[in-house]
N, CA, C and O atoms as CSV, one atom per row, in Angstrom:
chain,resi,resn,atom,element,x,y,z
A,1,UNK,N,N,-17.850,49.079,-68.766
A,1,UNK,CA,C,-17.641,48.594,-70.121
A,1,UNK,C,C,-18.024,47.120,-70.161
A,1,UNK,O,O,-17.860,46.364,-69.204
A,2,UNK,N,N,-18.483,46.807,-71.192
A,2,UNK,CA,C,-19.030,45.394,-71.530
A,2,UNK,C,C,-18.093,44.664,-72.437
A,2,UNK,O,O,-18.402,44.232,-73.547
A,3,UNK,N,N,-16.832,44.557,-71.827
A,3,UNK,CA,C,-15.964,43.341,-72.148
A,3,UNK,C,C,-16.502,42.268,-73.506
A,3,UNK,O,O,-15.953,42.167,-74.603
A,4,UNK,N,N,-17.668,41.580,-73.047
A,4,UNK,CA,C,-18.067,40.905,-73.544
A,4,UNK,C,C,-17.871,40.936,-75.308
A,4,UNK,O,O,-17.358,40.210,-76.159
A,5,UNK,N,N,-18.641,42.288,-75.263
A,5,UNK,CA,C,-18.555,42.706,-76.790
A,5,UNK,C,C,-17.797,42.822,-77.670
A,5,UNK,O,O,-18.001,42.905,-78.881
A,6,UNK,N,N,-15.730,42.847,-76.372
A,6,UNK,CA,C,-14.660,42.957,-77.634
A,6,UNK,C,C,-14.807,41.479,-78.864
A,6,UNK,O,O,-15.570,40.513,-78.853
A,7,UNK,N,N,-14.060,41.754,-79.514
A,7,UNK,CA,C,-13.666,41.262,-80.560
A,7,UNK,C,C,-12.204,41.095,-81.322
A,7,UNK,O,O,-11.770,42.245,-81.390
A,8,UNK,N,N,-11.502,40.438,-81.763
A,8,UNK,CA,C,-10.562,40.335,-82.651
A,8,UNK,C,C,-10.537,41.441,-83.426
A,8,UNK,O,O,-9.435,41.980,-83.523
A,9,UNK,N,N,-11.581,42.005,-84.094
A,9,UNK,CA,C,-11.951,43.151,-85.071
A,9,UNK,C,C,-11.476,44.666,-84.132
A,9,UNK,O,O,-11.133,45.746,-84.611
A,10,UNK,N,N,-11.584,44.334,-82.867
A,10,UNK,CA,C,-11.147,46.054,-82.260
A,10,UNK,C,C,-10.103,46.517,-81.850
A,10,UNK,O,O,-9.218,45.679,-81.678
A,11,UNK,N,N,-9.845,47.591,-81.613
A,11,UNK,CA,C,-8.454,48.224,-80.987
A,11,UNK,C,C,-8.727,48.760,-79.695
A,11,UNK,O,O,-9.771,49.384,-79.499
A,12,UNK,N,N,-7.815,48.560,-78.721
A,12,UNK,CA,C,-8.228,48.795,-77.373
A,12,UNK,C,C,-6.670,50.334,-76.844
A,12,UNK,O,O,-5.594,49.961,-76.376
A,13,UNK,N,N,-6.793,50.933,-76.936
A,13,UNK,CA,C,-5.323,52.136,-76.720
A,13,UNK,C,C,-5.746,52.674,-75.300
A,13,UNK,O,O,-6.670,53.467,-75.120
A,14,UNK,N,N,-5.018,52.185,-74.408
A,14,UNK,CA,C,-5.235,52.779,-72.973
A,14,UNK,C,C,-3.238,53.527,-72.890
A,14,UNK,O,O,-2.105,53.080,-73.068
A,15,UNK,N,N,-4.008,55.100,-72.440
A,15,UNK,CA,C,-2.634,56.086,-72.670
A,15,UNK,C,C,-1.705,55.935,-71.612
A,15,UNK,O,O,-0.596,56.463,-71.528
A,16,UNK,N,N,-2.303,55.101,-70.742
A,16,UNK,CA,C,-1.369,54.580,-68.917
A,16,UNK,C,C,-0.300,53.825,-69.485
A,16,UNK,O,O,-0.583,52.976,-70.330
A,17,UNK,N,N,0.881,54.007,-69.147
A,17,UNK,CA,C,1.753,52.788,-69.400
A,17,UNK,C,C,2.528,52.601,-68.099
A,17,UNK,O,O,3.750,52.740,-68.143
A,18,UNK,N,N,2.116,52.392,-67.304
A,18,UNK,CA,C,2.533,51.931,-65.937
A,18,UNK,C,C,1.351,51.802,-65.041
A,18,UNK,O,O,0.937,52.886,-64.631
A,19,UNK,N,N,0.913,51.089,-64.765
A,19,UNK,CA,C,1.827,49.388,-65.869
A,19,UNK,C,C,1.256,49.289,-66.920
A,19,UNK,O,O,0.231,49.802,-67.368
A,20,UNK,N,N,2.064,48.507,-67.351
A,20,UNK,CA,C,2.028,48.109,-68.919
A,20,UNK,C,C,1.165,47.117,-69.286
A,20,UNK,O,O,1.126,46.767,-70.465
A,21,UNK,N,N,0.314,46.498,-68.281
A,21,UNK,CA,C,-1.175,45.811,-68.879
A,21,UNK,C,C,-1.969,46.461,-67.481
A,21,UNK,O,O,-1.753,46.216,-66.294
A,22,UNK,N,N,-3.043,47.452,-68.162
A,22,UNK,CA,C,-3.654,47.632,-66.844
A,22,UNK,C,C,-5.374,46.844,-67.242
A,22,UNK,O,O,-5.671,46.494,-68.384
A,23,UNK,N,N,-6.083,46.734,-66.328
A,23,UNK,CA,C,-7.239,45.488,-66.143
A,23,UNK,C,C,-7.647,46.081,-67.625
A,23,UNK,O,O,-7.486,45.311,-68.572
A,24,UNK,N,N,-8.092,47.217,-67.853
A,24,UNK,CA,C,-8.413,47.340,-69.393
A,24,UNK,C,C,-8.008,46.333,-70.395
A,24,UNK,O,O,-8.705,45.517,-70.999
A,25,UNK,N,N,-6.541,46.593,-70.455
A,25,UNK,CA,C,-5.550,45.794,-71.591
A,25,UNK,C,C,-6.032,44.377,-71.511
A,25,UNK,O,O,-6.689,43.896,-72.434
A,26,UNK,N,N,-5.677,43.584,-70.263
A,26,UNK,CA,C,-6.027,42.464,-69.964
A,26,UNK,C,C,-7.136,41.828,-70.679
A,26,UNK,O,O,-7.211,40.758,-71.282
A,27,UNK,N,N,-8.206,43.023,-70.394
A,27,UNK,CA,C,-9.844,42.253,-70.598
A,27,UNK,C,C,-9.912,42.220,-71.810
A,27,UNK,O,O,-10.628,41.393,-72.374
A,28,UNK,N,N,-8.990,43.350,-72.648
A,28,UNK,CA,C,-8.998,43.494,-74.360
A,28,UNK,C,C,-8.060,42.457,-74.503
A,28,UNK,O,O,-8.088,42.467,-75.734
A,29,UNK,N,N,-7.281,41.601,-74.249
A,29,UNK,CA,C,-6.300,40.685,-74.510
A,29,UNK,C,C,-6.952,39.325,-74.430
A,29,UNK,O,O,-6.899,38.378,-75.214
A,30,UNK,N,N,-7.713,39.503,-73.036
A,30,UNK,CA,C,-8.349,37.892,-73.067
A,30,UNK,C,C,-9.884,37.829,-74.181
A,30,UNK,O,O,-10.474,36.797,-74.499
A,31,UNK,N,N,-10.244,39.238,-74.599
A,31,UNK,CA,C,-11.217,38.911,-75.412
A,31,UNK,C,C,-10.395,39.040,-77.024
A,31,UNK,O,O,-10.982,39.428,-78.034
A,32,UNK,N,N,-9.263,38.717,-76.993
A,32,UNK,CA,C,-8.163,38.425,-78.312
A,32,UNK,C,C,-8.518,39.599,-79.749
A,32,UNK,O,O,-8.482,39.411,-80.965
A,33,UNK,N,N,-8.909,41.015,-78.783
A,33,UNK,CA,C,-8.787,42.505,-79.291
A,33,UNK,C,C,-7.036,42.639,-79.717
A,33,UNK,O,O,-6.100,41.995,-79.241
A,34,UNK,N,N,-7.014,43.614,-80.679
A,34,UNK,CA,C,-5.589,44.340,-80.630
A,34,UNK,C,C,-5.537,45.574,-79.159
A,34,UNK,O,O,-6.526,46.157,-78.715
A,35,UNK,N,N,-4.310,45.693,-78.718
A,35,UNK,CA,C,-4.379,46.249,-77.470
A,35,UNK,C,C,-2.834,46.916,-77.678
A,35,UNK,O,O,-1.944,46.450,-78.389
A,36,UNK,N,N,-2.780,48.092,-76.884
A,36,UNK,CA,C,-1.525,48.625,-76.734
A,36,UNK,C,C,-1.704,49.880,-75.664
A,36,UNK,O,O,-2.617,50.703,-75.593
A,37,UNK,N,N,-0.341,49.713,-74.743
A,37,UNK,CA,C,-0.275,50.407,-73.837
A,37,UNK,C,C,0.158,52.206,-74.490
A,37,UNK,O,O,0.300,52.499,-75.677
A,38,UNK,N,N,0.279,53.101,-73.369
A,38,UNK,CA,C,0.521,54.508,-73.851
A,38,UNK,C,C,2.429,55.068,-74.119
A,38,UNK,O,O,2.883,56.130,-74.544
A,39,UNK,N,N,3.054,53.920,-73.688
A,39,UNK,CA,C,4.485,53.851,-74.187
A,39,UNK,C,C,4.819,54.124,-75.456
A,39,UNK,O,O,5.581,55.092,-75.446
A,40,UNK,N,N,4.598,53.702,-76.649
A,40,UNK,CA,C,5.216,54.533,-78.023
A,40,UNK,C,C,4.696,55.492,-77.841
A,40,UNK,O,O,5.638,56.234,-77.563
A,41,UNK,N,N,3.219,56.466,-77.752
A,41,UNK,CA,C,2.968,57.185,-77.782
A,41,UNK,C,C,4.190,58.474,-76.782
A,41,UNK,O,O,4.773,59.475,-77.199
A,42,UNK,N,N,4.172,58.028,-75.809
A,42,UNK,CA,C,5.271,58.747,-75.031
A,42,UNK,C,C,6.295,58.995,-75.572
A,42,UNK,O,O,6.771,60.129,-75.540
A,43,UNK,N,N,7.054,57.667,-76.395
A,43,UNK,CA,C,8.451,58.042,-77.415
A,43,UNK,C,C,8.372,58.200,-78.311
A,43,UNK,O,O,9.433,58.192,-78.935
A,44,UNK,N,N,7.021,58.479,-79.130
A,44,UNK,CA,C,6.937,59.842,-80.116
A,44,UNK,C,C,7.196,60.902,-80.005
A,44,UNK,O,O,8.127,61.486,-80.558
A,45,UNK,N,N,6.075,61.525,-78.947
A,45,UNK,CA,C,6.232,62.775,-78.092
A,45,UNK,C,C,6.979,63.479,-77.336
A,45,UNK,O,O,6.982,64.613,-76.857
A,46,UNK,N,N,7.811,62.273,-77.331
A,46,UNK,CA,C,8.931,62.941,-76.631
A,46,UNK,C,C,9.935,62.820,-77.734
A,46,UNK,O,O,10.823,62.823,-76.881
A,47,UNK,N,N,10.608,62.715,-78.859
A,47,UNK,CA,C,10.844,62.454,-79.794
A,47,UNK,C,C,10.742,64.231,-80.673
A,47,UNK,O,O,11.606,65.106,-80.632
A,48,UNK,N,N,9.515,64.275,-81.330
A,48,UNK,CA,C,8.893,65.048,-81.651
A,48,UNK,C,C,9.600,66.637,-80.234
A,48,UNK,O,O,10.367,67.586,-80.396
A,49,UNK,N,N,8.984,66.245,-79.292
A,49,UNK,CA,C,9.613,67.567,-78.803
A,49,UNK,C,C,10.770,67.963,-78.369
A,49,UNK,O,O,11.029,69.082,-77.925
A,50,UNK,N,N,11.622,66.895,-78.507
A,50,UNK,CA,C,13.390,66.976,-78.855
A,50,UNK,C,C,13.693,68.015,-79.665
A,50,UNK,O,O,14.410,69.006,-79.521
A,51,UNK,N,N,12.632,67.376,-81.042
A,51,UNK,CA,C,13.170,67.880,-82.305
A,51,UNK,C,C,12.570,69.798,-82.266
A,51,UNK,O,O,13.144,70.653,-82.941
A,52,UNK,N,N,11.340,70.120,-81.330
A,52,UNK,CA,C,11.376,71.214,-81.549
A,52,UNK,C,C,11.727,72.234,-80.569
A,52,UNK,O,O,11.578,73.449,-80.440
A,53,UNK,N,N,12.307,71.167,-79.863
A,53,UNK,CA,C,13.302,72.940,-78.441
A,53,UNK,C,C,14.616,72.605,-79.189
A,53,UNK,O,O,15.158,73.691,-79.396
A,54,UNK,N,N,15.261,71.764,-79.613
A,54,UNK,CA,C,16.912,71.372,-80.103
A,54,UNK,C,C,17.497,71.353,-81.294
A,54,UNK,O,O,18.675,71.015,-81.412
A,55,UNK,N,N,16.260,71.947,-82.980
A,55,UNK,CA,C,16.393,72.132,-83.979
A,55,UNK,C,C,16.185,73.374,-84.247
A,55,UNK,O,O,16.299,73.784,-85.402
């Protein structure tokens, strides 16, 4: 990937969240991208499938 090219304008979603900045995130952080690890996604989903084995 060509780093170079991020931007402020992009979104960077890497689904790893351990750890919670992996070199991806980083390189989208120092090129001052929006960035987010795969953690909410996990406590949606897990959330969501609470609600359909326990409702």
């Amino acid at each position: 990937i060509n780093y170079d090219l991020l931007t402020p304008d992009h979104y960077v979603y890497d689904l790893i969240y351990n750890p919670a900045r992996t070199m991806f995130l980083q390189k989208a952080e120092m090129r001052n991208a929006h960035f987010k690890n795969g953690l909410e996604m996990l406590h949606i989903q897990a959330e969501k499938s609470w609600a359909i084995w326990n409702n």
